[in-house]
PDB file of C-alpha atoms and ligand atoms in Angstrom:
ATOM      1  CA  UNK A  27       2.471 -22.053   3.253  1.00 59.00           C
ATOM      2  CA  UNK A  28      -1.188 -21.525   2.141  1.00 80.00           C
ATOM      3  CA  UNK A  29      -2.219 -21.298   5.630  1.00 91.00           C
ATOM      4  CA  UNK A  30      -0.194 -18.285   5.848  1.00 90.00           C
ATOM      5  CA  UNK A  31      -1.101 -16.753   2.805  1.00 90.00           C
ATOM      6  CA  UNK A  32      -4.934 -17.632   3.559  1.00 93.00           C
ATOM      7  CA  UNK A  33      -4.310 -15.656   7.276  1.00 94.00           C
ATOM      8  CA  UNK A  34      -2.696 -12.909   5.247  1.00 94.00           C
ATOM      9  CA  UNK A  35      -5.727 -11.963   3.175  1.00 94.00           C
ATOM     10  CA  UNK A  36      -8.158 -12.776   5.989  1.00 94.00           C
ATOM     11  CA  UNK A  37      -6.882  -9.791   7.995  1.00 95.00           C
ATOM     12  CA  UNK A  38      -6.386  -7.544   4.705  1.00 95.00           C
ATOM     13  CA  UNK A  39      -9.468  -8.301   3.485  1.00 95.00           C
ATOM     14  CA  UNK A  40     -10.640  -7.672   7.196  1.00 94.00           C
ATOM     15  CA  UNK A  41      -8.967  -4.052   7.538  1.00 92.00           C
ATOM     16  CA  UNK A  42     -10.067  -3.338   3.517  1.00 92.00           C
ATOM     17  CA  UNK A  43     -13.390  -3.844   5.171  1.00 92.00           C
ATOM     18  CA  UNK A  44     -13.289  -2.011   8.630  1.00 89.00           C
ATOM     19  CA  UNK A  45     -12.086   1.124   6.013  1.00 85.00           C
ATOM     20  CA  UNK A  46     -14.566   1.082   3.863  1.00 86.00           C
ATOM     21  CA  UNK A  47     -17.669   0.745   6.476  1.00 85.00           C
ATOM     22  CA  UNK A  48     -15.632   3.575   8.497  1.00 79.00           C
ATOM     23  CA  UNK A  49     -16.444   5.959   4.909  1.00 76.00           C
ATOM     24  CA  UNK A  50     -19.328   4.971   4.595  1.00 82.00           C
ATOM     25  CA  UNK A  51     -20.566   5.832   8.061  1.00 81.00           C
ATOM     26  CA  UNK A  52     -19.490   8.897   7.648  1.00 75.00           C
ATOM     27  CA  UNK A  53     -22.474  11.794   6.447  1.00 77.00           C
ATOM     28  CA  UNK A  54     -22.090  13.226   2.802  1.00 85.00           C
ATOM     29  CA  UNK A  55     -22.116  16.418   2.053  1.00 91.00           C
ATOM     30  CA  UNK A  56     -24.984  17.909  -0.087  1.00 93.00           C
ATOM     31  CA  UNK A  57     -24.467  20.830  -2.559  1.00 94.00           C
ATOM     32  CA  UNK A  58     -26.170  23.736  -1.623  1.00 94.00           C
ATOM     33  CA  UNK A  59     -24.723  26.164  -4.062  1.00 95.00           C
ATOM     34  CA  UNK A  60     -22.133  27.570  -1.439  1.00 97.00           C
ATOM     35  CA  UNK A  61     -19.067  26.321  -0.225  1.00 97.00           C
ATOM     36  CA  UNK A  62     -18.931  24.424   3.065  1.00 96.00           C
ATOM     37  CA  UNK A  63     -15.839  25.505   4.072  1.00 97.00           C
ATOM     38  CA  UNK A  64     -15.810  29.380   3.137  1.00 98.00           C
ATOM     39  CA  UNK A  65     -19.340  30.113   2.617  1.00 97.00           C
ATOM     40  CA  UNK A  66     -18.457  31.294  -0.788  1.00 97.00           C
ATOM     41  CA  UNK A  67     -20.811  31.065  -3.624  1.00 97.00           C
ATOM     42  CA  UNK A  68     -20.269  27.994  -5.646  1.00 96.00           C
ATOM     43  CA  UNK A  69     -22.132  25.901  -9.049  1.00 92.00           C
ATOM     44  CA  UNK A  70     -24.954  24.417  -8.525  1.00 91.00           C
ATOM     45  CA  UNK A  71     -23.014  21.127  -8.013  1.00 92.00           C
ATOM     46  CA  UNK A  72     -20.038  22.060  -5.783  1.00 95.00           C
ATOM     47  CA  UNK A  73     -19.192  21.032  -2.541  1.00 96.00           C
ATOM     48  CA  UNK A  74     -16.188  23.890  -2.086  1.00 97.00           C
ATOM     49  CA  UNK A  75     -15.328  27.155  -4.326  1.00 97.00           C
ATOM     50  CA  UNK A  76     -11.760  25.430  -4.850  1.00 97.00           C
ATOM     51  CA  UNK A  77      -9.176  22.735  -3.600  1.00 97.00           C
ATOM     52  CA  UNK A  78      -7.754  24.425  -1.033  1.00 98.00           C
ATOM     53  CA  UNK A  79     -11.328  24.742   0.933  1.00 97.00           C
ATOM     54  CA  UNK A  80     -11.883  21.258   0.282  1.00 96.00           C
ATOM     55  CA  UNK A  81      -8.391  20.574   1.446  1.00 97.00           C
ATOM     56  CA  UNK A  82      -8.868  22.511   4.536  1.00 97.00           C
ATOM     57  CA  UNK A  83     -12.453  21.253   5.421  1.00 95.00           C
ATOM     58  CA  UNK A  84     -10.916  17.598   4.991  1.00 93.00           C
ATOM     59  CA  UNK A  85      -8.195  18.616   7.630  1.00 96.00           C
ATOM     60  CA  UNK A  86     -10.240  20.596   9.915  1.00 95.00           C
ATOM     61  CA  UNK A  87     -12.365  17.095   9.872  1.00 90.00           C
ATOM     62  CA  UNK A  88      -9.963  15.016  10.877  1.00 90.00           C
ATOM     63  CA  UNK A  89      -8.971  16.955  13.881  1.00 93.00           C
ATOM     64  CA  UNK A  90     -11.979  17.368  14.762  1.00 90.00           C
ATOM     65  CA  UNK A  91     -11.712  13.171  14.791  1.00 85.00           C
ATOM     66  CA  UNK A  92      -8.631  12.894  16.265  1.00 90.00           C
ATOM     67  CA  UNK A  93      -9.918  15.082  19.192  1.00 91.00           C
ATOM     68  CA  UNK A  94     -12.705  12.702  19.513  1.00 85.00           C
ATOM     69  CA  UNK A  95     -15.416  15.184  18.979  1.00 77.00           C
ATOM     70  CA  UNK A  96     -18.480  14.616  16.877  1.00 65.00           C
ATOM     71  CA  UNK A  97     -18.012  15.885  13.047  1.00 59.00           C
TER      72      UNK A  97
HETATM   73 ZN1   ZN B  28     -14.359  28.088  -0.192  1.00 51.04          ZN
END
């Protein structure tokens, strides 16, 4: 029964792993005082002007992925 259990967190542990490096490759965003999505003026500190640009850079993203085009 161990065996199994011992298998079990092998490949979670495994796929925990292959996530995280897979965010971590990816490049971070700096602030630069306007939004990345919208161009908008933002804080000093701010990625995007507001959720929805943040939720629609994070979309347009993944497509971009999913296509299998650089991002
Ligand atoms: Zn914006």
């Amino acid at each position: 029964m161990s065996d199994h259990a011992d298998i079990t967190d092998k490949i979670i542990f495994a796929a925990v792993r292959r996530g995280l490096d897979a965010v971590r490759r990816q490049p971070r965003l700096a602030p630069d005082c306007r939004c990345h999505y919208c161009d908008e003026e933002v804080g000093a500190a701010a990625l995007f002007c507001g959720v929805d640009c943040r939720d629609d850079y994070d979309k347009e993203r993944a497509a971009i992925a999913r296509a299998g085009r650089a991002v």
